[in-house]
Amino acid sequence: VAKYNFQGSTEQDLPFCKGDLLTIIGVTKDPNWYKAKNSVGREGMIPANYVQKREGVKSGGKLSLMPWFHGKITREQAERLLYPPETGLFLVRESTNYPGDYTLCVSCDGKVEHYRIIYHDGKLSIDEEEYFDNLMQLVEHYTKDADGLCTRLIKPKLMEGTVAAQDEFSRSGWAMNRKDLKLIQTIGKGEFGDVMVGDYRGTKVAVKCIKHDATAQAFLAEASVMTQLRHTNLVQLLGVIVEERGSLFIVTEYMAKVSAVSLNFAVKMCLCPCGSYVCEAMEYLEANNFVHRDLAARNVLVSDDNIAKVSDFGLTKEASSTQDTAKLPVKWTSPEALREKKFSTKSDVWSYGVLLWEIYSFGRVPYPRIPLKEVVPRVEKGYKMEAPDGCPAAVYDLMKQCWTLDPAGRPSFRLLREKLQHIRLIAEETSPSRILIPVSIFK
């Protein structure tokens, strides 16, 4: 990512602006210069000290939009944290005297002042004249103007073990400038925010917009995971925007939505790209010790050039972490993950078998005609879905292998990919007829 503007002085140079994304494609005899290409494929020479290598954000749960929020601490604890006195040093805590309210604690002229933050009708206020939607907006306001406080808020006292999200994304090269992002059209609405098509410096992008501070905090983990992943068949993170007023924008490459494809393409999607593409992506996650936990056809997107990519890393975590099973999709989740919260690449393999079934059934909901509450008991007794109409026996056999009750008995993604490639070679020799089918599963 470019740290400065570079105009270039020769035809061999590649001009760029601060914030542009560049790919280093070669080193030179001179360590001060790289050969690089920009987002539209133009190549040229760039000065090494004008760019910053992007790093994965590994702070995970320590990232915070509100690192100055210390939760349930007492008045005395707050005063100890703000010692020695430094005018403008501040923190926010939960109110001990008024449950549900907050307290702003500010060091000023050698002592600590405590201001009650009243929560009323969904708004926050200190003086009942100025109201704010969330704590971030309130703190932002008083960092610019004391507005009745003993002093302007100058320096946050960070909670031990937390890292300011904006600082970490900036340090690692993933912070984008909100001024450069133009939001164009809403393409999806969810419980937590909107997904929009946008333009970032002339590049079409997809933007997940989370506009409530508490919800945005929960999505920081997804953004930090995506900074650590780079693969052709994973939807690529382009950058993150953290706004002082509590909004979070996760900017990714834009993936087109297709409405219909031929059966020939569907077979290739399963056996070559979707099978092999998704297998390659999942194999990459496995090698990097990540478990997706929400692998399903709804989370496989297709680009303009018909490349399938795995998306939605909201539940993706390091393999060693645990998770609340209440949020998991029952029909796609392995029995051991639902029953014992045991997640692994093998639980992703189970989900992958369901994904293959979805594709070959042209987007039907898994376990048709079986009530949701009966799915798990029947599966634990050995039930497996029947093969979709027209599904090759070899592919259905792979699905059943994915649904082996003992996780140790399921194939690896590498083995699955190798078997799919072998089946594909046979399928290409038989050249299936072309029939148009809906692919709503990719929407």
Coordinates of C-alpha atoms in Angstrom, one line a residue:
V1 CA 0.0 0.0 0.0
A2 CA 1.4 3.4 -1.0
K3 CA 2.4 5.7 1.9
Y4 CA 3.0 8.7 -0.3
N5 CA 2.3 10.1 -3.8
F6 CA 4.8 9.2 -6.5
Q7 CA 4.8 11.0 -9.8
G8 CA 7.7 9.2 -11.5
S9 CA 10.4 10.8 -13.6
T10 CA 10.9 8.3 -16.4
E11 CA 8.8 6.1 -18.7
Q12 CA 9.8 3.1 -16.7
D13 CA 8.4 4.5 -13.5
L14 CA 4.9 3.6 -12.2
P15 CA 3.1 6.6 -10.8
F16 CA 0.7 6.1 -7.9
C17 CA -1.1 8.0 -5.1
K18 CA -1.1 7.6 -1.4
G19 CA -3.4 4.7 -0.4
D20 CA -3.1 2.9 -3.8
L21 CA -2.7 -0.9 -3.7
L22 CA 0.3 -2.2 -5.6
T23 CA 1.6 -5.8 -6.2
I24 CA 5.4 -6.3 -6.1
I25 CA 6.2 -8.6 -9.0
G26 CA 10.0 -8.4 -8.9
V27 CA 13.1 -7.2 -7.1
T28 CA 16.0 -5.4 -8.7
K29 CA 19.7 -5.2 -8.2
D30 CA 19.0 -1.9 -6.5
P31 CA 17.3 -2.7 -3.1
N32 CA 15.7 0.8 -3.2
W33 CA 13.5 0.0 -6.2
Y34 CA 10.8 -2.7 -6.9
K35 CA 9.1 -3.7 -10.1
A36 CA 5.3 -3.5 -9.4
K37 CA 1.9 -3.4 -11.0
N38 CA -1.2 -1.4 -10.1
S39 CA -4.8 -2.5 -9.8
V40 CA -5.4 -2.1 -13.6
G41 CA -2.3 -4.2 -14.5
R42 CA 0.1 -1.4 -15.5
E43 CA 3.7 -2.3 -14.6
G44 CA 6.7 -0.1 -13.7
M45 CA 9.4 0.8 -11.2
I46 CA 8.5 2.1 -7.7
P47 CA 10.7 3.4 -4.8
A48 CA 10.8 0.8 -2.0
N49 CA 10.5 3.4 0.8
Y50 CA 7.3 4.8 -0.7
V51 CA 5.3 1.7 0.0
Q52 CA 4.4 -0.4 3.0
K53 CA 4.0 -4.2 3.0
R54 CA 0.6 -5.2 4.4
E55 CA 0.6 -7.4 7.4
G56 CA -2.1 -9.6 8.9
V57 CA -3.9 -8.1 11.9
K58 CA -3.5 -10.7 14.6
S59 CA -4.9 -8.9 17.6
G60 CA -8.2 -10.6 17.1
G61 CA -10.5 -10.1 20.1
K62 CA -8.1 -7.5 21.5
L63 CA -9.1 -5.0 18.8
S64 CA -11.5 -2.4 20.1
L65 CA -13.5 0.5 18.7
M66 CA -13.7 1.8 22.2
P67 CA -10.3 1.0 23.9
W68 CA -11.1 3.7 26.5
F69 CA -14.2 1.8 27.7
H70 CA -13.3 -0.2 30.9
G71 CA -16.6 -1.8 31.7
K72 CA -17.6 -2.5 35.3
I73 CA -14.9 -0.8 37.4
T74 CA -15.5 1.3 40.5
R75 CA -14.9 5.0 41.0
E76 CA -11.8 4.3 43.0
Q77 CA -10.4 1.9 40.3
A78 CA -11.0 4.6 37.7
E79 CA -9.1 7.2 39.7
R80 CA -6.2 4.8 40.1
L81 CA -6.1 4.2 36.4
L82 CA -6.0 7.9 35.7
Y83 CA -3.0 8.4 38.0
P84 CA -0.6 10.2 37.8
P85 CA -2.9 13.2 36.9
E86 CA -2.7 14.4 33.3
T87 CA -5.2 16.9 32.2
G88 CA -7.4 15.5 29.4
L89 CA -6.6 11.8 30.2
F90 CA -10.0 10.0 30.2
L91 CA -11.9 6.7 30.3
V92 CA -15.5 5.6 30.3
R93 CA -16.9 3.0 32.7
E94 CA -20.3 1.5 33.6
S95 CA -22.1 3.5 36.3
T96 CA -22.1 1.8 39.6
N97 CA -24.8 4.0 41.2
Y98 CA -27.1 4.1 38.1
P99 CA -27.2 0.6 36.4
G100 CA -27.6 1.0 32.6
D101 CA -25.9 4.4 32.5
Y102 CA -22.2 5.2 32.0
T103 CA -19.7 7.5 33.7
L104 CA -17.1 9.6 31.9
C105 CA -14.0 10.0 34.1
V106 CA -11.6 12.8 33.2
S107 CA -8.3 13.9 34.8
C108 CA -8.2 17.7 35.2
D109 CA -5.9 20.0 37.2
G110 CA -4.7 17.2 39.5
K111 CA -8.0 15.5 40.2
V112 CA -10.5 13.3 38.5
E113 CA -14.0 14.5 37.6
H114 CA -16.8 11.9 37.1
Y115 CA -19.6 12.8 34.7
R116 CA -22.8 10.7 34.6
I117 CA -23.8 9.7 31.0
I118 CA -27.6 9.3 31.0
Y119 CA -29.1 6.7 28.7
H120 CA -32.6 7.8 27.7
D121 CA -34.9 6.7 24.8
G122 CA -31.9 5.1 23.0
K123 CA -29.8 8.2 23.3
L124 CA -26.8 9.2 25.5
S125 CA -26.3 12.6 27.1
I126 CA -24.2 14.3 29.8
D127 CA -26.0 17.7 30.0
E128 CA -29.4 16.6 28.6
E129 CA -28.9 19.3 25.9
E130 CA -26.7 17.4 23.4
Y131 CA -27.7 13.8 22.6
F132 CA -25.6 11.1 20.9
D133 CA -26.4 7.7 19.3
N134 CA -23.5 5.9 21.0
L135 CA -20.5 6.3 23.2
M136 CA -18.1 6.8 20.3
Q137 CA -20.1 9.8 19.1
L138 CA -20.2 11.3 22.6
V139 CA -16.4 10.9 23.0
E140 CA -15.7 12.3 19.6
H141 CA -17.8 15.4 20.4
Y142 CA -15.9 16.1 23.6
T143 CA -12.5 15.5 22.1
K144 CA -13.2 18.5 19.9
D145 CA -14.8 20.8 22.4
A146 CA -15.0 20.7 26.3
D147 CA -18.6 22.0 25.9
G148 CA -19.2 22.3 29.6
L149 CA -16.7 19.7 30.9
C150 CA -13.7 20.7 32.9
T151 CA -11.4 20.0 29.9
R152 CA -11.5 18.7 26.4
L153 CA -10.9 15.0 26.1
I154 CA -7.3 14.7 25.0
K155 CA -5.8 11.3 25.7
P156 CA -7.7 8.0 26.2
K157 CA -6.6 5.6 28.9
L158 CA -6.6 2.3 27.1
M159 CA -8.0 -0.7 28.8
E160 CA -5.2 -3.2 29.5
G161 CA -4.8 -5.8 26.7
T162 CA -6.8 -3.8 24.1
V163 CA -5.6 -2.2 20.9
A164 CA -7.3 0.7 19.1
A165 CA -8.8 -0.8 15.9
Q166 CA -8.1 2.2 13.8
D167 CA -4.5 2.3 14.9
E168 CA -3.9 -1.4 14.2
F169 CA -5.5 -1.3 10.8
S170 CA -3.4 1.8 9.9
R171 CA -0.2 0.2 11.3
S172 CA -0.7 -3.0 9.2
G173 CA -1.6 -1.1 6.0
W174 CA -5.3 -2.0 5.8
A175 CA -6.9 1.4 6.7
M176 CA -8.7 3.1 3.8
N177 CA -9.8 6.7 3.5
R178 CA -13.5 7.3 3.8
K179 CA -13.3 10.3 1.5
D180 CA -12.1 8.0 -1.3
L181 CA -15.1 5.6 -1.0
K182 CA -18.3 6.4 -2.9
L183 CA -21.3 4.2 -1.9
I184 CA -23.5 3.7 -4.9
Q185 CA -26.3 1.1 -4.4
T186 CA -27.6 -1.3 -1.8
I187 CA -27.4 -4.9 -2.9
G188 CA -28.3 -6.6 0.3
K189 CA -29.8 -5.9 3.7
G190 CA -29.1 -7.9 6.8
E191 CA -29.7 -7.9 10.6
F192 CA -26.4 -6.0 11.2
G193 CA -26.2 -3.6 8.3
D194 CA -26.2 -3.2 4.5
V195 CA -24.0 -4.6 1.7
M196 CA -23.5 -2.0 -1.0
V197 CA -21.7 -1.6 -4.3
G198 CA -19.2 1.2 -4.1
D199 CA -16.4 2.8 -5.9
Y200 CA -13.0 3.2 -4.4
R201 CA -10.6 5.3 -6.5
G202 CA -12.2 4.1 -9.7
T203 CA -12.4 0.4 -8.7
K204 CA -15.8 -1.3 -8.2
V205 CA -16.0 -2.8 -4.7
A206 CA -18.4 -4.4 -2.3
V207 CA -18.8 -2.8 1.1
K208 CA -20.3 -4.2 4.2
C209 CA -21.6 -1.3 6.2
I210 CA -22.1 -1.7 10.0
K211 CA -23.3 1.5 11.6
H212 CA -23.8 0.6 15.2
D213 CA -20.8 0.7 17.5
A214 CA -21.6 -2.6 19.4
T215 CA -22.3 -4.5 16.2
A216 CA -19.3 -3.0 14.5
Q217 CA -17.2 -4.2 17.4
A218 CA -18.4 -7.8 16.7
F219 CA -17.4 -7.5 13.1
L220 CA -13.8 -6.4 13.9
A221 CA -12.9 -10.1 14.3
E222 CA -14.1 -10.8 10.7
A223 CA -12.1 -8.0 9.3
S224 CA -8.9 -9.0 11.2
V225 CA -9.3 -12.6 10.0
M226 CA -9.6 -11.4 6.4
T227 CA -6.3 -9.5 6.6
Q228 CA -4.5 -12.8 7.2
L229 CA -6.0 -14.6 4.2
R230 CA -5.0 -14.3 0.5
H231 CA -6.0 -16.9 -2.0
T232 CA -7.5 -16.8 -5.5
N233 CA -10.6 -18.6 -4.4
L234 CA -11.3 -16.5 -1.3
V235 CA -13.1 -13.2 -1.6
Q236 CA -10.3 -10.7 -1.0
L237 CA -10.4 -7.9 1.6
L238 CA -9.3 -4.6 0.1
G239 CA -9.4 -2.5 3.2
V240 CA -11.2 -1.4 6.4
I241 CA -12.6 2.0 7.3
V242 CA -13.2 2.8 11.0
E243 CA -15.2 5.9 11.6
E244 CA -15.0 7.8 14.9
R245 CA -18.8 7.9 15.0
G246 CA -19.0 4.2 15.4
S247 CA -19.4 3.0 11.8
L248 CA -17.3 0.2 10.3
F249 CA -16.9 -0.4 6.5
I250 CA -15.4 -3.7 5.3
V251 CA -14.3 -3.2 1.7
T252 CA -13.9 -6.3 -0.5
E253 CA -13.5 -7.2 -4.1
Y254 CA -16.8 -7.0 -6.0
M255 CA -18.3 -10.3 -7.0
A256 CA -20.9 -10.4 -9.8
K257 CA -24.2 -12.3 -9.3
V258 CA -25.2 -14.8 -12.0
S259 CA -28.7 -15.8 -12.7
A260 CA -28.3 -18.8 -15.0
V261 CA -25.6 -21.1 -16.3
S262 CA -25.4 -24.2 -18.4
L263 CA -25.4 -27.7 -16.9
N264 CA -21.9 -28.0 -18.4
F265 CA -20.8 -25.0 -16.4
A266 CA -22.5 -26.3 -13.3
V267 CA -20.7 -29.6 -13.6
K268 CA -17.4 -27.7 -14.1
M269 CA -18.3 -25.5 -11.1
C270 CA -18.7 -28.6 -9.0
L271 CA -15.9 -30.7 -10.4
C272 CA -13.3 -28.2 -11.4
P273 CA -13.8 -24.7 -10.1
C274 CA -16.4 -25.1 -7.3
G275 CA -15.2 -28.5 -6.2
S276 CA -11.5 -27.8 -6.9
Y277 CA -11.8 -24.0 -6.4
V278 CA -13.6 -24.3 -3.0
C279 CA -11.4 -27.3 -2.1
E280 CA -8.3 -25.3 -2.8
A281 CA -9.6 -22.4 -0.8
M282 CA -10.5 -24.7 2.1
E283 CA -7.2 -26.5 1.8
Y284 CA -5.5 -23.1 2.1
L285 CA -7.6 -22.3 5.3
E286 CA -6.6 -25.7 6.7
A287 CA -2.9 -25.0 6.1
N288 CA -3.2 -21.7 7.9
N289 CA -5.1 -23.2 10.8
F290 CA -8.5 -21.6 10.1
V291 CA -11.9 -23.2 10.2
H292 CA -14.6 -21.5 8.2
R293 CA -17.6 -22.8 10.3
D294 CA -20.2 -21.5 7.8
L295 CA -19.4 -23.2 4.5
A296 CA -22.5 -23.3 2.4
A297 CA -23.5 -22.5 -1.2
R298 CA -24.9 -19.2 -0.1
N299 CA -21.4 -18.2 0.9
V300 CA -19.8 -19.1 -2.5
L301 CA -19.9 -16.1 -4.9
V302 CA -19.1 -16.1 -8.6
S303 CA -17.0 -13.4 -10.4
D304 CA -17.6 -12.0 -13.8
D305 CA -15.1 -14.4 -15.2
N306 CA -16.9 -17.4 -13.6
I307 CA -14.4 -17.9 -10.7
A308 CA -16.0 -19.3 -7.6
K309 CA -14.8 -17.8 -4.3
V310 CA -15.6 -18.5 -0.7
S311 CA -17.0 -15.6 1.2
D312 CA -18.5 -14.6 4.6
F313 CA -15.8 -15.0 7.2
G314 CA -18.0 -13.8 10.0
L315 CA -17.7 -17.2 11.9
T316 CA -14.2 -18.0 10.7
K317 CA -11.8 -18.4 13.6
E318 CA -8.5 -20.1 14.4
A319 CA -8.9 -23.8 14.8
S320 CA -8.2 -23.7 18.5
S321 CA -11.1 -21.3 19.4
T322 CA -14.6 -22.2 20.5
Q323 CA -17.9 -20.9 19.5
D324 CA -21.5 -20.5 20.5
T325 CA -23.5 -23.1 18.6
A326 CA -26.7 -21.2 18.8
K327 CA -25.6 -19.1 15.8
L328 CA -24.8 -22.1 13.6
P329 CA -26.9 -23.3 10.6
V330 CA -28.1 -26.7 11.7
K331 CA -28.4 -28.3 8.3
W332 CA -24.8 -27.5 7.3
T333 CA -23.1 -28.1 10.6
S334 CA -21.4 -31.4 11.5
P335 CA -22.9 -33.4 14.5
E336 CA -19.8 -33.1 16.6
A337 CA -19.8 -29.3 16.2
L338 CA -23.4 -29.0 17.2
R339 CA -23.2 -31.4 20.0
E340 CA -19.8 -30.8 21.5
K341 CA -18.6 -27.5 19.9
K342 CA -15.8 -29.5 18.3
F343 CA -14.7 -27.5 15.2
S344 CA -12.0 -28.6 12.8
T345 CA -11.3 -28.8 9.1
K346 CA -13.2 -32.1 9.3
S347 CA -16.4 -30.2 10.4
D348 CA -15.8 -28.0 7.3
V349 CA -15.6 -31.1 5.2
W350 CA -19.0 -32.2 6.4
S351 CA -20.4 -28.8 5.4
Y352 CA -18.7 -29.1 2.0
G353 CA -20.6 -32.3 1.3
V354 CA -23.8 -30.4 1.9
L355 CA -22.6 -27.6 -0.4
L356 CA -22.0 -30.2 -3.2
W357 CA -25.5 -31.5 -2.6
E358 CA -27.0 -28.0 -2.9
I359 CA -25.2 -27.4 -6.3
Y360 CA -26.3 -30.8 -7.8
S361 CA -29.9 -30.3 -6.6
F362 CA -29.9 -26.8 -8.3
G363 CA -30.2 -24.9 -5.0
R364 CA -32.7 -26.9 -3.0
V365 CA -32.7 -26.6 0.8
P366 CA -30.9 -29.5 2.3
Y367 CA -32.9 -32.3 4.1
P368 CA -36.1 -31.6 2.1
R369 CA -39.3 -32.7 3.8
I370 CA -37.6 -33.3 7.1
P371 CA -38.5 -30.9 10.0
L372 CA -35.6 -29.0 11.3
K373 CA -35.9 -30.4 14.8
E374 CA -35.6 -34.0 13.4
V375 CA -32.5 -33.4 11.3
V376 CA -29.8 -33.8 14.0
P377 CA -31.4 -36.9 15.6
R378 CA -31.8 -38.6 12.2
V379 CA -28.3 -37.7 11.1
E380 CA -26.8 -39.0 14.3
K381 CA -28.5 -42.4 13.6
G382 CA -26.7 -42.5 10.3
Y383 CA -29.2 -40.9 7.9
K384 CA -27.7 -39.4 4.7
M385 CA -29.5 -37.4 2.1
E386 CA -30.3 -39.2 -1.1
A387 CA -28.4 -38.3 -4.3
P388 CA -29.9 -35.4 -6.2
D389 CA -31.4 -36.3 -9.6
G390 CA -28.8 -36.6 -12.3
C391 CA -25.9 -36.5 -9.8
P392 CA -23.0 -38.8 -10.9
A393 CA -22.5 -41.7 -8.6
A394 CA -18.9 -40.9 -8.0
V395 CA -19.8 -37.4 -6.8
Y396 CA -22.5 -38.7 -4.5
D397 CA -20.0 -41.1 -3.1
L398 CA -17.8 -38.2 -2.2
M399 CA -20.8 -36.5 -0.5
K400 CA -21.4 -39.6 1.7
Q401 CA -17.7 -39.7 2.6
C402 CA -18.0 -36.1 3.8
W403 CA -20.9 -37.2 6.0
T404 CA -19.1 -39.9 7.9
L405 CA -20.1 -39.6 11.5
D406 CA -16.6 -40.1 12.8
P407 CA -14.6 -37.0 11.8
A408 CA -11.4 -39.0 11.5
G409 CA -13.1 -41.0 8.7
R410 CA -13.8 -38.0 6.5
P411 CA -11.4 -37.2 3.6
S412 CA -9.1 -34.1 3.7
F413 CA -9.8 -31.3 1.3
R414 CA -6.7 -32.2 -0.6
L415 CA -7.9 -35.7 -1.1
L416 CA -11.4 -34.4 -2.1
R417 CA -9.8 -32.1 -4.7
E418 CA -7.7 -34.8 -6.2
K419 CA -10.8 -37.1 -6.5
L420 CA -12.9 -34.3 -8.0
Q421 CA -10.2 -33.6 -10.6
H422 CA -10.1 -37.3 -11.5
I423 CA -13.9 -37.3 -11.9
R424 CA -13.7 -34.1 -13.9
L425 CA -11.4 -35.7 -16.4
I426 CA -13.8 -38.5 -16.9
A427 CA -16.8 -36.0 -17.1
E428 CA -15.0 -33.9 -19.8
E429 CA -14.6 -37.0 -22.0
T430 CA -18.4 -37.6 -21.8
S431 CA -19.2 -33.8 -22.5
P432 CA -22.6 -33.4 -20.8
S433 CA -25.3 -31.6 -22.7
R434 CA -25.9 -27.9 -22.1
I435 CA -29.1 -27.1 -20.2
L436 CA -29.8 -23.7 -18.6
I437 CA -30.5 -23.9 -14.9
P438 CA -31.0 -21.2 -12.1
V439 CA -28.1 -20.7 -9.8
S440 CA -29.8 -18.8 -7.0
I441 CA -27.5 -20.5 -4.6
F442 CA -24.8 -18.2 -5.6
K443 CA -26.8 -15.0 -4.9

